[in-house]
mmCIF file of C-alpha atoms in Angstrom:
data_model
loop_
_atom_site.group_PDB
_atom_site.id
_atom_site.type_symbol
_atom_site.label_atom_id
_atom_site.label_comp_id
_atom_site.label_asym_id
_atom_site.label_seq_id
_atom_site.Cartn_x
_atom_site.Cartn_y
_atom_site.Cartn_z
ATOM 1 C CA MET W 1 57.317 51.011 -48.364
ATOM 2 C CA LYS W 2 59.748 49.212 -46.105
ATOM 3 C CA THR W 3 58.688 45.825 -44.795
ATOM 4 C CA SER W 4 59.989 45.116 -41.303
ATOM 5 C CA ILE W 5 61.793 41.859 -40.566
ATOM 6 C CA PHE W 6 61.086 42.343 -36.876
ATOM 7 C CA ASN W 7 57.438 41.323 -36.677
ATOM 8 C CA LYS W 8 56.826 40.019 -33.170
ATOM 9 C CA ARG W 9 54.555 37.074 -32.485
ATOM 10 C CA GLN W 10 52.044 37.252 -29.675
ATOM 11 C CA ASP W 11 54.112 34.781 -27.665
ATOM 12 C CA GLY W 12 56.873 37.387 -27.480
ATOM 13 C CA HIS W 13 59.270 35.957 -30.029
ATOM 14 C CA ALA W 14 60.049 36.656 -33.640
ATOM 15 C CA ALA W 15 58.073 34.487 -36.027
ATOM 16 C CA GLY W 16 59.893 31.274 -36.815
ATOM 17 C CA ASP W 17 62.168 31.381 -33.775
ATOM 18 C CA HIS W 18 60.034 29.325 -31.408
ATOM 19 C CA PRO W 19 60.168 26.606 -30.265
ATOM 20 C CA LYS W 20 63.011 25.008 -32.177
ATOM 21 C CA THR W 21 66.687 25.974 -32.074
ATOM 22 C CA VAL W 22 67.352 28.746 -34.561
ATOM 23 C CA ARG W 23 70.305 29.876 -36.568
ATOM 24 C CA THR W 24 69.608 33.202 -38.219
ATOM 25 C CA LEU W 25 72.158 34.185 -40.793
ATOM 26 C CA GLY W 26 73.043 37.733 -41.735
ATOM 27 C CA TYR W 27 70.353 40.333 -42.121
ATOM 28 C CA MET W 28 71.610 42.040 -45.261
ATOM 29 C CA ALA W 29 69.675 45.164 -46.022
ATOM 30 C CA GLY W 30 71.714 45.523 -49.186
ATOM 31 C CA LEU W 31 69.861 42.539 -50.615
ATOM 32 C CA ALA W 32 66.503 44.252 -50.178
ATOM 33 C CA ILE W 33 63.849 43.510 -52.766
ATOM 34 C CA ALA W 34 61.229 46.204 -53.256
ATOM 35 C CA GLY W 35 62.560 47.837 -50.102
ATOM 36 C CA ALA W 36 62.149 44.734 -47.943
ATOM 37 C CA ALA W 37 65.107 43.599 -45.828
ATOM 38 C CA MET W 38 66.037 39.993 -46.652
ATOM 39 C CA LEU W 39 68.063 37.246 -45.017
ATOM 40 C CA ALA W 40 71.456 36.943 -46.630
ATOM 41 C CA GLY W 41 72.012 33.293 -45.767
ATOM 42 C CA PRO W 42 75.375 32.013 -46.965
ATOM 43 C CA LEU W 43 75.574 34.409 -49.917
ATOM 44 C CA ALA W 44 78.459 36.410 -48.468
ATOM 45 C CA SER W 45 81.879 34.810 -48.431
ATOM 46 C CA ALA W 46 83.971 34.457 -45.283
ATOM 47 C CA GLN W 47 86.286 37.221 -46.489
ATOM 48 C CA GLU W 48 83.412 39.661 -46.907
ATOM 49 C CA THR W 49 81.433 38.951 -43.755
ATOM 50 C CA ILE W 50 81.973 39.756 -40.091
ATOM 51 C CA ARG W 51 80.416 36.833 -38.231
ATOM 52 C CA ILE W 52 79.049 37.597 -34.757
ATOM 53 C CA GLY W 53 77.900 34.626 -32.693
ATOM 54 C CA ALA W 54 74.881 35.073 -30.441
ATOM 55 C CA PRO W 55 73.707 32.328 -28.077
ATOM 56 C CA LEU W 56 70.272 33.654 -27.090
ATOM 57 C CA ALA W 57 67.702 32.589 -24.501
ATOM 58 C CA LEU W 58 64.728 32.556 -26.852
ATOM 59 C CA THR W 59 62.859 29.947 -24.814
ATOM 60 C CA GLY W 60 62.860 29.108 -21.107
ATOM 61 C CA GLY W 61 62.970 31.374 -18.086
ATOM 62 C CA LEU W 62 65.081 34.114 -19.686
ATOM 63 C CA ALA W 63 63.164 34.278 -22.979
ATOM 64 C CA ASP W 64 61.984 37.865 -22.465
ATOM 65 C CA GLU W 65 65.554 39.049 -21.987
ATOM 66 C CA GLY W 66 66.844 36.972 -24.901
ATOM 67 C CA TYR W 67 64.254 38.456 -27.210
ATOM 68 C CA LYS W 68 65.379 41.956 -26.255
ATOM 69 C CA GLN W 69 68.935 41.120 -27.248
ATOM 70 C CA GLN W 70 67.743 39.633 -30.514
ATOM 71 C CA GLN W 71 65.735 42.759 -31.329
ATOM 72 C CA VAL W 72 68.700 45.115 -31.219
ATOM 73 C CA TYR W 73 71.183 42.671 -32.752
ATOM 74 C CA ARG W 74 69.026 42.423 -35.846
ATOM 75 C CA LEU W 75 68.269 46.130 -35.899
ATOM 76 C CA TRP W 76 71.971 47.030 -35.756
ATOM 77 C CA ALA W 77 72.937 44.498 -38.440
ATOM 78 C CA GLU W 78 70.297 45.826 -40.790
ATOM 79 C CA LYS W 79 71.374 49.430 -40.215
ATOM 80 C CA VAL W 80 75.085 48.708 -40.650
ATOM 81 C CA ASN W 81 74.612 46.683 -43.808
ATOM 82 C CA ALA W 82 72.282 49.290 -45.285
ATOM 83 C CA ASN W 83 75.103 51.804 -44.753
ATOM 84 C CA GLY W 84 77.596 49.642 -46.626
ATOM 85 C CA GLY W 85 78.992 47.579 -43.763
ATOM 86 C CA ILE W 86 82.102 48.177 -41.650
ATOM 87 C CA GLU W 87 85.321 49.213 -43.363
ATOM 88 C CA ILE W 88 88.521 47.432 -42.356
ATOM 89 C CA ASN W 89 91.729 48.379 -44.153
ATOM 90 C CA GLY W 90 89.782 49.965 -46.977
ATOM 91 C CA GLN W 91 87.498 46.969 -47.552
ATOM 92 C CA ALA W 92 83.811 47.076 -46.625
ATOM 93 C CA HIS W 93 82.530 44.063 -44.707
ATOM 94 C CA GLN W 94 78.895 43.140 -44.234
ATOM 95 C CA VAL W 95 77.922 41.815 -40.807
ATOM 96 C CA GLU W 96 76.200 38.529 -40.054
ATOM 97 C CA ILE W 97 74.461 37.618 -36.793
ATOM 98 C CA LEU W 98 74.568 33.881 -36.063
ATOM 99 C CA GLU W 99 71.824 32.988 -33.567
ATOM 100 C CA TYR W 100 71.150 29.837 -31.573
ATOM 101 C CA ASP W 101 68.525 29.351 -28.872
ATOM 102 C CA TYR W 102 70.274 27.997 -25.784
ATOM 103 C CA GLN W 103 66.893 27.599 -24.042
ATOM 104 C CA SER W 104 67.979 29.486 -20.885
ATOM 105 C CA ASP W 105 70.283 26.584 -19.994
ATOM 106 C CA GLY W 106 73.820 27.604 -18.984
ATOM 107 C CA PRO W 107 75.736 24.490 -20.106
ATOM 108 C CA ARG W 108 73.925 24.594 -23.440
ATOM 109 C CA ALA W 109 75.030 28.218 -23.870
ATOM 110 C CA GLY W 110 78.635 27.057 -23.537
ATOM 111 C CA GLN W 111 78.132 24.256 -26.039
ATOM 112 C CA LEU W 112 76.624 26.624 -28.572
ATOM 113 C CA ALA W 113 79.370 29.195 -28.065
ATOM 114 C CA GLU W 114 81.885 26.480 -28.917
ATOM 115 C CA ARG W 115 79.871 25.470 -31.963
ATOM 116 C CA LEU W 116 79.697 29.082 -33.130
ATOM 117 C CA ILE W 117 83.475 29.385 -32.899
ATOM 118 C CA THR W 118 84.595 26.004 -34.213
ATOM 119 C CA ARG W 119 81.929 25.243 -36.796
ATOM 120 C CA ASP W 120 80.456 28.589 -37.759
ATOM 121 C CA ARG W 121 83.786 30.444 -37.469
ATOM 122 C CA ALA W 122 82.394 33.403 -35.531
ATOM 123 C CA HIS W 123 84.887 36.252 -35.141
ATOM 124 C CA LEU W 124 83.458 37.238 -31.757
ATOM 125 C CA ILE W 125 80.699 36.204 -29.373
ATOM 126 C CA MET W 126 77.936 38.286 -27.827
ATOM 127 C CA ALA W 127 77.399 36.796 -24.369
ATOM 128 C CA PRO W 128 73.883 35.769 -23.321
ATOM 129 C CA PHE W 129 71.810 37.414 -20.611
ATOM 130 C CA GLY W 130 73.049 37.241 -17.036
ATOM 131 C CA SER W 131 76.307 36.952 -15.181
ATOM 132 C CA GLY W 132 76.351 33.174 -14.736
ATOM 133 C CA HIS W 133 75.817 32.371 -18.401
ATOM 134 C CA THR W 134 78.327 35.032 -19.390
ATOM 135 C CA VAL W 135 81.033 33.263 -17.373
ATOM 136 C CA ILE W 136 80.341 30.041 -19.260
ATOM 137 C CA THR W 137 80.500 31.543 -22.746
ATOM 138 C CA GLY W 138 83.425 33.804 -21.834
ATOM 139 C CA THR W 139 85.469 30.789 -20.770
ATOM 140 C CA VAL W 140 84.855 29.196 -24.167
ATOM 141 C CA GLY W 141 85.900 32.378 -25.945
ATOM 142 C CA GLU W 142 89.113 32.590 -23.946
ATOM 143 C CA ARG W 143 89.966 28.981 -24.801
ATOM 144 C CA TYR W 144 89.775 29.747 -28.521
ATOM 145 C CA ARG W 145 91.083 33.328 -28.266
ATOM 146 C CA VAL W 146 87.838 34.769 -29.570
ATOM 147 C CA PRO W 147 86.583 37.947 -27.835
ATOM 148 C CA THR W 148 83.330 37.778 -25.888
ATOM 149 C CA ILE W 149 81.337 40.960 -25.344
ATOM 150 C CA ALA W 150 79.041 40.899 -22.319
ATOM 151 C CA CYS W 151 76.293 43.490 -22.651
ATOM 152 C CA VAL W 152 74.148 42.241 -19.750
ATOM 153 C CA ALA W 153 76.557 41.123 -17.024
ATOM 154 C CA SER W 154 77.534 43.468 -14.200
ATOM 155 C CA SER W 155 78.771 41.215 -11.399
ATOM 156 C CA GLU W 156 82.432 41.767 -10.615
ATOM 157 C CA SER W 157 82.815 38.023 -10.044
ATOM 158 C CA VAL W 158 82.288 37.448 -13.773
ATOM 159 C CA PHE W 159 85.461 39.385 -14.496
ATOM 160 C CA ALA W 160 87.432 38.303 -11.422
ATOM 161 C CA ASN W 161 89.493 35.730 -13.321
ATOM 162 C CA GLN W 162 90.950 38.449 -15.549
ATOM 163 C CA ASN W 163 89.807 36.763 -18.761
ATOM 164 C CA PRO W 164 91.692 38.857 -21.353
ATOM 165 C CA TYR W 165 89.070 38.104 -24.022
ATOM 166 C CA LEU W 166 86.003 39.180 -22.004
ATOM 167 C CA PHE W 167 84.676 42.759 -22.085
ATOM 168 C CA GLY W 168 81.506 44.135 -20.471
ATOM 169 C CA THR W 169 79.595 47.303 -21.313
ATOM 170 C CA LEU W 170 77.727 47.500 -17.974
ATOM 171 C CA SER W 171 79.394 49.127 -14.990
ATOM 172 C CA PRO W 172 80.171 47.131 -11.817
ATOM 173 C CA ASN W 173 77.353 46.435 -9.365
ATOM 174 C CA ALA W 174 79.208 48.166 -6.533
ATOM 175 C CA ASN W 175 79.087 51.469 -8.414
ATOM 176 C CA MET W 176 75.325 51.153 -8.644
ATOM 177 C CA THR W 177 74.704 50.326 -4.984
ATOM 178 C CA VAL W 178 76.946 53.071 -3.624
ATOM 179 C CA THR W 179 75.255 55.606 -5.902
ATOM 180 C CA MET W 180 71.803 54.482 -4.759
ATOM 181 C CA THR W 181 72.696 54.555 -1.052
ATOM 182 C CA ASP W 182 74.315 57.988 -1.270
ATOM 183 C CA PHE W 183 71.357 59.348 -3.246
ATOM 184 C CA LEU W 184 68.812 58.170 -0.669
ATOM 185 C CA MET W 185 70.860 59.378 2.297
ATOM 186 C CA GLU W 186 71.266 62.834 0.781
ATOM 187 C CA ARG W 187 67.517 63.216 0.292
ATOM 188 C CA HIS W 188 66.381 61.417 3.436
ATOM 189 C CA PRO W 189 69.133 61.603 6.065
ATOM 190 C CA GLU W 190 66.680 60.227 8.635
ATOM 191 C CA LEU W 191 67.005 56.779 7.040
ATOM 192 C CA SER W 192 68.619 54.405 9.514
ATOM 193 C CA ARG W 193 67.392 50.831 8.948
ATOM 194 C CA VAL W 194 67.584 48.717 5.786
ATOM 195 C CA ALA W 195 66.322 45.195 5.039
ATOM 196 C CA VAL W 196 67.914 43.267 2.160
ATOM 197 C CA LEU W 197 66.432 40.189 0.467
ATOM 198 C CA GLY W 198 68.355 38.775 -2.498
ATOM 199 C CA ARG W 199 67.991 35.929 -4.960
ATOM 200 C CA ASP W 200 70.764 33.354 -4.516
ATOM 201 C CA ASP W 201 72.113 33.710 -8.047
ATOM 202 C CA VAL W 202 75.218 35.415 -9.389
ATOM 203 C CA PHE W 203 73.922 38.879 -10.284
ATOM 204 C CA PRO W 204 71.123 39.287 -7.711
ATOM 205 C CA LYS W 205 73.314 37.919 -4.927
ATOM 206 C CA SER W 206 76.155 40.286 -5.762
ATOM 207 C CA MET W 207 73.762 43.247 -5.798
ATOM 208 C CA ALA W 208 72.398 42.270 -2.382
ATOM 209 C CA GLU W 209 75.886 41.871 -0.943
ATOM 210 C CA ALA W 210 77.045 45.165 -2.438
ATOM 211 C CA THR W 211 74.019 46.955 -0.997
ATOM 212 C CA VAL W 212 74.724 45.584 2.483
ATOM 213 C CA ALA W 213 78.313 46.815 2.198
ATOM 214 C CA ALA W 214 77.259 50.246 0.906
ATOM 215 C CA ALA W 215 74.603 50.624 3.610
ATOM 216 C CA GLU W 216 76.984 49.696 6.416
ATOM 217 C CA ALA W 217 79.621 52.064 5.027
ATOM 218 C CA ALA W 218 77.019 54.845 5.099
ATOM 219 C CA GLY W 219 76.192 54.119 8.742
ATOM 220 C CA LEU W 220 72.866 52.360 8.184
ATOM 221 C CA GLU W 221 71.817 49.423 10.341
ATOM 222 C CA VAL W 222 71.132 46.288 8.294
ATOM 223 C CA VAL W 223 68.177 44.801 10.183
ATOM 224 C CA TYR W 224 67.582 41.901 7.786
ATOM 225 C CA ASN W 225 69.889 40.235 5.256
ATOM 226 C CA GLU W 226 68.915 36.923 3.650
ATOM 227 C CA LEU W 227 68.992 35.132 0.288
ATOM 228 C CA TYR W 228 66.149 33.161 -1.283
ATOM 229 C CA SER W 229 66.637 30.140 -3.518
ATOM 230 C CA VAL W 230 66.145 30.284 -7.283
ATOM 231 C CA GLY W 231 62.565 29.246 -8.027
ATOM 232 C CA THR W 232 61.143 30.399 -4.683
ATOM 233 C CA LEU W 233 57.417 31.082 -4.981
ATOM 234 C CA ASP W 234 56.577 31.821 -1.345
ATOM 235 C CA HIS W 235 58.380 34.731 0.323
ATOM 236 C CA SER W 236 56.008 34.935 3.289
ATOM 237 C CA SER W 237 58.552 33.853 5.904
ATOM 238 C CA SER W 238 61.159 36.383 4.760
ATOM 239 C CA LEU W 239 58.638 39.169 4.314
ATOM 240 C CA THR W 240 57.110 38.554 7.737
ATOM 241 C CA SER W 241 60.571 38.843 9.292
ATOM 242 C CA ILE W 242 61.168 42.058 7.370
ATOM 243 C CA ARG W 243 57.870 43.490 8.627
ATOM 244 C CA ARG W 244 58.875 42.746 12.216
ATOM 245 C CA ALA W 245 62.256 44.440 11.680
ATOM 246 C CA GLU W 246 60.516 47.728 10.741
ATOM 247 C CA PRO W 247 63.043 48.973 8.160
ATOM 248 C CA ASP W 248 62.988 52.423 6.581
ATOM 249 C CA TRP W 249 64.252 50.956 3.314
ATOM 250 C CA ILE W 250 63.501 47.552 1.784
ATOM 251 C CA TYR W 251 65.890 46.381 -0.942
ATOM 252 C CA ILE W 252 65.027 43.211 -2.918
ATOM 253 C CA THR W 253 66.974 41.723 -5.827
ATOM 254 C CA GLY W 254 65.946 39.202 -8.472
ATOM 255 C CA TYR W 255 64.618 38.994 -11.987
ATOM 256 C CA THR W 256 61.361 40.489 -13.183
ATOM 257 C CA GLN W 257 59.003 37.638 -12.261
ATOM 258 C CA ASP W 258 60.699 37.206 -8.864
ATOM 259 C CA LEU W 259 60.113 40.842 -8.049
ATOM 260 C CA ILE W 260 56.537 40.936 -9.291
ATOM 261 C CA LEU W 261 55.812 37.994 -7.001
ATOM 262 C CA ALA W 262 57.602 39.561 -4.027
ATOM 263 C CA ARG W 263 55.795 42.881 -4.443
ATOM 264 C CA ARG W 264 52.393 41.192 -4.546
ATOM 265 C CA GLN W 265 53.189 39.192 -1.437
ATOM 266 C CA MET W 266 54.396 42.341 0.320
ATOM 267 C CA SER W 267 50.961 43.819 -0.284
ATOM 268 C CA ASP W 268 49.178 40.666 0.879
ATOM 269 C CA LEU W 269 51.219 40.613 4.109
ATOM 270 C CA ASN W 270 51.055 44.384 4.730
ATOM 271 C CA VAL W 271 54.823 44.786 4.495
ATOM 272 C CA HIS W 272 55.654 48.476 4.098
ATOM 273 C CA ALA W 273 58.579 50.882 4.201
ATOM 274 C CA PRO W 274 58.962 54.507 3.113
ATOM 275 C CA ILE W 275 61.376 53.403 0.396
ATOM 276 C CA VAL W 276 61.167 50.122 -1.519
ATOM 277 C CA THR W 277 63.853 49.347 -4.078
ATOM 278 C CA MET W 278 63.757 46.364 -6.415
ATOM 279 C CA VAL W 279 66.616 45.534 -8.748
ATOM 280 C CA THR W 280 66.103 45.399 -11.587
ATOM 281 C CA GLY W 281 62.355 44.945 -12.003
ATOM 282 C CA PRO W 282 61.209 48.560 -12.439
ATOM 283 C CA ALA W 283 63.724 48.956 -15.260
ATOM 284 C CA TYR W 284 61.367 46.837 -17.363
ATOM 285 C CA GLU W 285 57.931 47.788 -18.647
ATOM 286 C CA GLU W 286 56.837 44.217 -17.840
ATOM 287 C CA PHE W 287 57.173 45.066 -14.142
ATOM 288 C CA ILE W 288 54.723 47.950 -14.409
ATOM 289 C CA GLU W 289 52.347 46.004 -16.631
ATOM 290 C CA GLY W 290 52.416 42.996 -14.313
ATOM 291 C CA LEU W 291 51.808 44.926 -11.086
ATOM 292 C CA GLY W 292 49.660 47.884 -12.036
ATOM 293 C CA SER W 293 49.219 50.182 -9.035
ATOM 294 C CA LEU W 294 51.504 48.022 -6.863
ATOM 295 C CA ALA W 295 54.447 49.138 -8.999
ATOM 296 C CA GLU W 296 53.911 52.763 -7.989
ATOM 297 C CA ASP W 297 56.830 54.466 -6.214
ATOM 298 C CA VAL W 298 59.082 51.393 -6.345
ATOM 299 C CA SER W 299 62.604 52.600 -7.082
ATOM 300 C CA SER W 300 65.482 50.881 -8.819
ATOM 301 C CA SER W 301 68.863 51.367 -10.395
ATOM 302 C CA SER W 302 69.578 51.014 -14.065
ATOM 303 C CA TRP W 303 72.544 51.159 -16.395
ATOM 304 C CA TRP W 304 70.897 53.319 -19.048
ATOM 305 C CA HIS W 305 67.750 55.242 -19.831
ATOM 306 C CA HIS W 306 66.616 56.496 -23.212
ATOM 307 C CA SER W 307 66.070 60.033 -21.903
ATOM 308 C CA ALA W 308 69.837 60.443 -21.545
ATOM 309 C CA THR W 309 71.435 62.592 -24.224
ATOM 310 C CA TYR W 310 74.655 61.112 -25.544
ATOM 311 C CA GLU W 311 76.404 61.547 -28.858
ATOM 312 C CA GLY W 312 78.448 58.964 -30.707
ATOM 313 C CA THR W 313 79.348 57.820 -34.190
ATOM 314 C CA GLY W 314 78.202 55.174 -36.632
ATOM 315 C CA VAL W 315 74.622 54.228 -37.385
ATOM 316 C CA TRP W 316 73.342 55.889 -34.192
ATOM 317 C CA PRO W 317 75.069 59.254 -33.741
ATOM 318 C CA THR W 318 72.718 60.266 -30.907
ATOM 319 C CA THR W 319 70.603 58.588 -28.249
ATOM 320 C CA ASP W 320 67.484 59.865 -29.947
ATOM 321 C CA SER W 321 68.471 58.318 -33.284
ATOM 322 C CA PHE W 322 68.597 54.896 -31.625
ATOM 323 C CA TYR W 323 65.381 55.590 -29.742
ATOM 324 C CA GLN W 324 63.467 56.495 -32.885
ATOM 325 C CA ASP W 325 64.749 53.434 -34.756
ATOM 326 C CA PHE W 326 63.787 51.216 -31.846
ATOM 327 C CA LEU W 327 60.247 52.580 -31.684
ATOM 328 C CA GLU W 328 59.770 51.477 -35.292
ATOM 329 C CA ILE W 329 60.385 47.816 -34.416
ATOM 330 C CA SER W 330 58.745 47.727 -30.982
ATOM 331 C CA ASN W 331 55.234 48.959 -31.718
ATOM 332 C CA GLY W 332 56.035 52.094 -29.734
ATOM 333 C CA ALA W 333 57.402 50.394 -26.606
ATOM 334 C CA ASP W 334 60.396 52.129 -25.024
ATOM 335 C CA PRO W 335 63.802 50.416 -24.896
ATOM 336 C CA ASP W 336 65.291 49.502 -21.523
ATOM 337 C CA TYR W 337 68.885 49.083 -20.394
ATOM 338 C CA VAL W 338 69.178 45.619 -21.981
ATOM 339 C CA HIS W 339 68.351 47.096 -25.372
ATOM 340 C CA GLY W 340 70.624 50.079 -24.765
ATOM 341 C CA SER W 341 73.673 48.190 -23.535
ATOM 342 C CA CYS W 342 73.498 45.464 -26.180
ATOM 343 C CA ALA W 343 72.959 47.914 -29.013
ATOM 344 C CA GLY W 344 75.714 50.110 -27.579
ATOM 345 C CA ALA W 345 78.095 47.150 -27.522
ATOM 346 C CA LEU W 346 77.498 46.549 -31.209
ATOM 347 C CA ALA W 347 77.756 50.246 -32.048
ATOM 348 C CA MET W 348 81.148 50.134 -30.337
ATOM 349 C CA LEU W 349 82.291 47.555 -32.901
ATOM 350 C CA GLU W 350 81.966 50.164 -35.631
ATOM 351 C CA ASP W 351 84.938 51.829 -33.930
ATOM 352 C CA VAL W 352 86.752 48.720 -32.697
ATOM 353 C CA LEU W 353 86.959 46.649 -35.873
ATOM 354 C CA PRO W 354 88.518 49.333 -38.104
ATOM 355 C CA ARG W 355 91.136 49.916 -35.395
ATOM 356 C CA ALA W 356 91.792 46.187 -35.134
ATOM 357 C CA GLY W 357 92.770 46.169 -38.793
ATOM 358 C CA SER W 358 91.729 42.524 -39.229
ATOM 359 C CA LEU W 359 89.239 39.921 -38.061
ATOM 360 C CA ASP W 360 91.866 38.035 -36.079
ATOM 361 C CA GLY W 361 90.653 37.400 -32.527
ATOM 362 C CA SER W 362 93.804 38.714 -30.862
ATOM 363 C CA ALA W 363 93.735 41.890 -32.944
ATOM 364 C CA ILE W 364 90.087 42.502 -32.039
ATOM 365 C CA ARG W 365 90.895 41.849 -28.376
ATOM 366 C CA ASP W 366 93.715 44.403 -28.405
ATOM 367 C CA ALA W 367 91.476 47.013 -30.028
ATOM 368 C CA LEU W 368 88.755 46.372 -27.448
ATOM 369 C CA ALA W 369 91.246 46.804 -24.599
ATOM 370 C CA GLU W 370 92.216 50.235 -25.958
ATOM 371 C CA THR W 371 88.621 51.424 -26.433
ATOM 372 C CA ASP W 372 87.724 54.826 -25.013
ATOM 373 C CA ILE W 373 84.760 56.205 -26.936
ATOM 374 C CA GLU W 374 81.389 57.897 -26.707
ATOM 375 C CA THR W 375 78.331 56.147 -28.113
ATOM 376 C CA PHE W 376 74.593 56.824 -28.081
ATOM 377 C CA TYR W 377 74.589 54.575 -24.979
ATOM 378 C CA GLY W 378 77.220 56.677 -23.242
ATOM 379 C CA SER W 379 80.915 56.282 -22.536
ATOM 380 C CA ILE W 380 82.687 52.962 -22.971
ATOM 381 C CA ARG W 381 86.160 52.531 -21.525
ATOM 382 C CA PHE W 382 87.345 49.185 -20.244
ATOM 383 C CA GLY W 383 89.294 48.815 -17.026
ATOM 384 C CA GLU W 384 91.979 46.242 -16.368
ATOM 385 C CA ASN W 385 89.394 43.568 -15.574
ATOM 386 C CA GLY W 386 87.429 44.215 -18.776
ATOM 387 C CA MET W 387 84.481 46.042 -17.179
ATOM 388 C CA ASN W 388 83.242 49.395 -18.385
ATOM 389 C CA GLU W 389 84.572 51.983 -15.935
ATOM 390 C CA ALA W 390 83.143 55.084 -17.605
ATOM 391 C CA ARG W 391 79.402 54.977 -16.818
ATOM 392 C CA GLU W 392 77.192 57.344 -14.809
ATOM 393 C CA LEU W 393 74.302 55.164 -13.634
ATOM 394 C CA PRO W 394 70.668 56.330 -13.500
ATOM 395 C CA ILE W 395 68.352 55.880 -10.512
ATOM 396 C CA ILE W 396 64.722 55.432 -11.517
ATOM 397 C CA GLN W 397 61.274 55.163 -9.936
ATOM 398 C CA VAL W 398 57.822 54.145 -11.156
ATOM 399 C CA GLN W 399 55.534 57.167 -10.974
ATOM 400 C CA ASP W 400 52.058 57.349 -12.486
ATOM 401 C CA GLU W 401 52.587 54.135 -14.471
ATOM 402 C CA ARG W 402 55.808 55.246 -16.106
ATOM 403 C CA ILE W 403 59.510 55.229 -15.362
ATOM 404 C CA VAL W 404 61.028 58.540 -14.302
ATOM 405 C CA VAL W 405 64.717 59.263 -13.848
ATOM 406 C CA LEU W 406 65.720 60.609 -10.429
ATOM 407 C CA TYR W 407 69.477 60.765 -10.942
ATOM 408 C CA PRO W 408 71.795 62.038 -12.359
ATOM 409 C CA GLU W 409 70.355 65.522 -12.160
ATOM 410 C CA SER W 410 71.389 66.304 -15.731
ATOM 411 C CA ILE W 411 68.765 63.864 -17.065
ATOM 412 C CA ALA W 412 66.329 63.768 -14.113
ATOM 413 C CA THR W 413 62.632 63.811 -15.008
ATOM 414 C CA GLY W 414 61.207 63.625 -11.482
ATOM 415 C CA GLU W 415 61.828 63.765 -7.727
ATOM 416 C CA LEU W 416 61.949 60.822 -5.325
ATOM 417 C CA ARG W 417 58.548 59.955 -3.883
ATOM 418 C CA ILE W 418 57.922 58.098 -0.633
ATOM 419 C CA LEU W 419 56.047 54.842 -1.132
ATOM 420 C CA SER W 420 52.365 55.169 -0.328
ATOM 421 C CA ARG W 421 50.895 52.480 1.931
#
């Protein structure tokens, strides 16, 4: 019987990873003993091993997101190595994931990215969670001509400097906000007033700004538009102003705990609107678990949903094949877009590295730039700025304590509901 290496501690992190800085070397399924997957450590030589650096937020404010990345990184490495590795010029290479905990601290993420490249000789870097921290690690990668793959950064500002070594598998924020606005206007053309409250941080701020632009372009009146500081615990002033503005649509951006807090305070202050959108809280099961009935009918945008049906190549030839593998390591919990995008980015490497023909950073960069493939996660094709320009983005809503897909129609599992008071 197979013994999983992905046992999760009650504190939300893999055993042994918390609280100290970790460096996890190569999960080599080929070294299994009695069917158990084992750590390879330094057993594989540099010529035989593809080294992928991963600064992860395993502690601190982004620990939940960092753990999600770690889950799929390890799952992919185990699957690839069990299948014989990745073949480059006729030679099979095992893969090795090099992990460090950057403790949700941006400057530390940059320091560890540099260490991964200069000391650990990583061939490429998987960027940490969030747009701001991606910029930091991407700058380090560019300096050393080592590609950085950003699987959880969608702000156009991250890619504005045209870093030739930075590639992102999420689509731009503007695509998401225009899609959401058009979707709501088509179904409820009576909508006329929108209130926007955004966290003053790279990704949430850009989503708020893009929503204001999309709403104004669609002819909506923006009756409230403000940012709140990182760490804000009391939204009563903003929410009271929103209540007075009487919007038809309330749009709030932030991270999961921000949005749980804002939704609770909306209820306490009797702040209502027919449509309430929070980005990206409802994309996570933690949002539903943390709010219970208050999560009902809150809508959001996402970059991926497991109900989509895509076909690809490599260890996950279909969306369902990834989904089933993930359920085995998650105690039955569904994957969200963080899992999907980060696993999809690694699945992409099964196509990229053979085309690169070597583990040279410039060769890998060139192969990434030419990528145009289908994966279990969907299409990946990089535009001139390095962002994925080939994604159709789902709109979701919490209904009856679960996430349903509203759009695109090809994968829809429900219809938009008006928020109950």
